[in-house]
Amino acid sequence: MNFGMRVRGGLFAALVLVATPLAATMAAMLASSAAVAQTVSTIQVEGNRRVEVETIRSYFKPGPGGHLDQGAIDDGLKALIATGLFQDVKISNVRGHLLVTVIENPVIGRVAFEGNKKVKDDQLSAEIQSKPRGTFSRPMVQADAEHIAEIYRHNGRYDVRVNPEIIEQPNNRVDLVFEITEGAKTGVKSIQFVGNNAYSSYRLKDVIKTRESNLLSFLGGNDVYDPDRIEADRDLIRRYYLKHGFADVQVVAALTEYDPEKKGFLVTFKIEEGQQYRVASVNYASSIPTLDGNSLASFSQVYVGSLYNAEALEKSVENMQIEASRRGYAFAVVKPRGDRNFEAHTVSITFAIDEGPRVYIERINVHGNTRTRDYVIRREFDISEGDAYNRALVDRAERRLKNLDFFKSVKITTEPGSSSDRVILNVELEEKSTGDFSVSGGYSTTDGALAEVSISERNFLGRGLFAKAAVTYGQYARGVSLSFVEPYLLDYHIAAGLDVFYREQLPNDFISYGTKTIGFSPRLGFSLREDLSLQLRYSLYEQEITLPYQLDNCNNLVGTNMPFYPTPAYINQAMGGIGNDPTGNEQAGLLPGCLGDGESSLPVRQELANGAAWTSAVGYSLDYNTLDNNKNPTDGLLIDWKQDFAGVGGNVSYLKSAIDAKYYTPLVADIVGLIHLQGGMLNQVGNNQLRMLDQFQMGPNLVRGFAPNGIGPRDLTFLPYTGYGGDALGGTKYWGASAELQMPFWFLPKEVGLKGAVYADAGSLWDYQGPTTWAQTGEINGLVNGHQCQCGMVYDDSNLVRSSVGVGLIWASPFGPLRFDYAIPITKGKYDVVQEFRFGGGTSF
């Protein structure tokens, strides 16, 4: 590392190099003849300005009798040099006395950085040892320069150059300036796998975190070469194979090579897969007389005939060890043993339960949490000081801390305690930013253009709380929401949440009316198992329909002032049918009938006449989740069952039940199969009639190829006169089934994130239960906007199976998840509304 020097104010000074060990030794030899009889108090010191004489003398340790021998003098000299306080230290014999002559290092007046654009000054200042008002030390400055360069290398800039400049100032002071040439970002240009036969390179690239550089890499950061991340990728690959039966797998090496032509790194993972094993048998052997090993079998996740799964094995050990501790065997240790049959490719698993050493936790030390409160970390432990040491519980705590997503790194280590049966746990943490500010934009064929501004904090006030505020403004949807979650209510593993919301849905191509909803919903969440969760909730909200005047004036004929809303029979009788329009509207090109001036459907106008409705409901959700990846699943099952009962106050009552199940399974050549089943039922409770707004509205969310609200019961009252029907009415029963194949585009780079899909959907929505005449509402001559309405309604409601086939394009883009679908209905209702193309997606930036 080269040091530069600047001259200011006409002064020139050169810093003298630190005395070499040879010079120091020679000086000590010259002083030895007369210094042997010296004591510490007789040592004379010259050249010191800031360091006290007694401080310098304290580095010389006398021997027996208080005298300094040659060894003590030599040790003192080395100790003074090691302090870093001095540029030079000399020892000489002057008239029988030991003379220590020092030249002090300058004091640093200012530390500055020049040329740094990608890393801020504050971050660099926190990482270096040289500080303002501290002592200048060349070795320390050299180490700081190397550390700065290492920070840039971790950010993928391997061409970085750091040159420390020293600027002389009066009074033995210097300014230190680090001149930084950042260089271009060094990315990963190629990722290759060698020895992978069971899984394609395309599949394994999904397993690791490192990505290849592409045109959109500037929106992410995982394409930057990071040796630590690549080393972590080796472990991810190994664990992936171990999870899928390859008990002998080894990721031999992760080779990296810089390619000057591509100006990036080439990464190659060398894999030795070995054979894939299945479980031949599972046995339980306990050496503890009063503990039957077979009684722990229900806590095992390893089953005969299944693929060997190291992850399931680890969870089984953890579950059994925790259960044994719960039964009073605090020191029980569960160790799995696997006996391979190389010819049959099977492994026999034996869980050995033994009495472990009696060790207690003396103390739990937490380091590195500058913002997060101590109790937020400690509550993730199911053990505390004084409890029996249980490795399974410690591993669970470490996993929980990582899942909090508050920390860059989490590591729990042990050290011996004050006695042989005591152990100290050290929790080493490195915090990271937990706040998010996002501006999101999107477009869908349902909601049109949509924008959202949100701010959230996962570790609010350092107390582990979640808080979020969001404002949405779109073409057809607008709203404001506030969310708050306390993950440990009253220090129990119960998550308490509260949502406050205002939503406004505007009329669009699919509905003639708008809605306004305002309310709040408190909830409680329970984790019953790692794959099973329960949520209890209460909802209270006010909902009302909005309509323009012309959609609710009961004025069915343009240009007339008919005081009531006539039925189709009345129109036929009064006009003699279409083609005999006494008003002349037909000749003028105007359509007769209520929809001639845009009349809305009867249930919609009834909702408007009744005014805003209050819904007070209690409900619950039960979720079962074994997906391997929640964002991009390829294997596992997700089931969501929920029920809501309205009628706990308010003026709406019903019982609504719904189930949604998705099953993913890998097939061949990176093709993933998806089976999606769903169904629901709405039941009337009491004498309150069901509202149209509470009934299920279905479209592409049930069968793709149909418009939003395009399936199911529909108002047909004006169809003979207008050529089209009114609003979708919804239904109280629905079912749906879908089969889909998702496949990558093998000819495209993995980093593009494109997948294709082919699918077939089927489903139905039926059984509208709502008003069909004004008489049903008790408003036989109800006034709406000053007009009497005495009409009935003609509607279509049949349990016809709707079906479609289609193709889709799924893009995990840097702008957020996007999906394009084109589906063609195979069977449909006569009055269903078709929409073959559908697009949706959004982003945060």
mmCIF file of C-alpha atoms in Angstrom, residues 1 3 5 14-21 23 81 86-90 103 105 136 138-139 142 166:
data_model
loop_
_atom_site.group_PDB
_atom_site.id
_atom_site.type_symbol
_atom_site.label_atom_id
_atom_site.label_comp_id
_atom_site.label_asym_id
_atom_site.label_seq_id
_atom_site.Cartn_x
_atom_site.Cartn_y
_atom_site.Cartn_z
ATOM 1 C CA MET A 1 0.000 0.000 0.000
ATOM 2 C CA PHE A 3 1.214 6.394 1.075
ATOM 3 C CA MET A 5 2.075 13.138 1.131
ATOM 4 C CA ALA A 14 8.531 13.685 6.301
ATOM 5 C CA LEU A 15 7.352 11.035 8.662
ATOM 6 C CA VAL A 16 10.187 8.814 9.854
ATOM 7 C CA LEU A 17 9.636 5.046 9.554
ATOM 8 C CA VAL A 18 9.108 3.004 12.668
ATOM 9 C CA ALA A 19 12.340 1.720 14.115
ATOM 10 C CA THR A 20 13.197 -1.719 12.832
ATOM 11 C CA PRO A 21 13.684 -4.600 15.212
ATOM 12 C CA ALA A 23 17.904 -1.020 15.314
ATOM 13 C CA ILE A 81 6.575 -0.022 19.849
ATOM 14 C CA PHE A 86 5.313 6.321 18.668
ATOM 15 C CA GLN A 87 7.035 6.649 15.316
ATOM 16 C CA ASP A 88 10.379 5.769 16.829
ATOM 17 C CA VAL A 89 11.715 4.474 20.182
ATOM 18 C CA LYS A 90 15.388 4.402 21.092
ATOM 19 C CA ILE A 103 9.128 10.401 18.732
ATOM 20 C CA ASN A 105 2.994 9.699 16.364
ATOM 21 C CA PHE A 136 -1.899 8.286 13.766
ATOM 22 C CA ARG A 138 0.870 3.746 9.644
ATOM 23 C CA PRO A 139 0.049 0.057 10.177
ATOM 24 C CA GLN A 142 -2.763 0.490 5.991
ATOM 25 C CA ILE A 166 -1.389 12.255 4.798
#
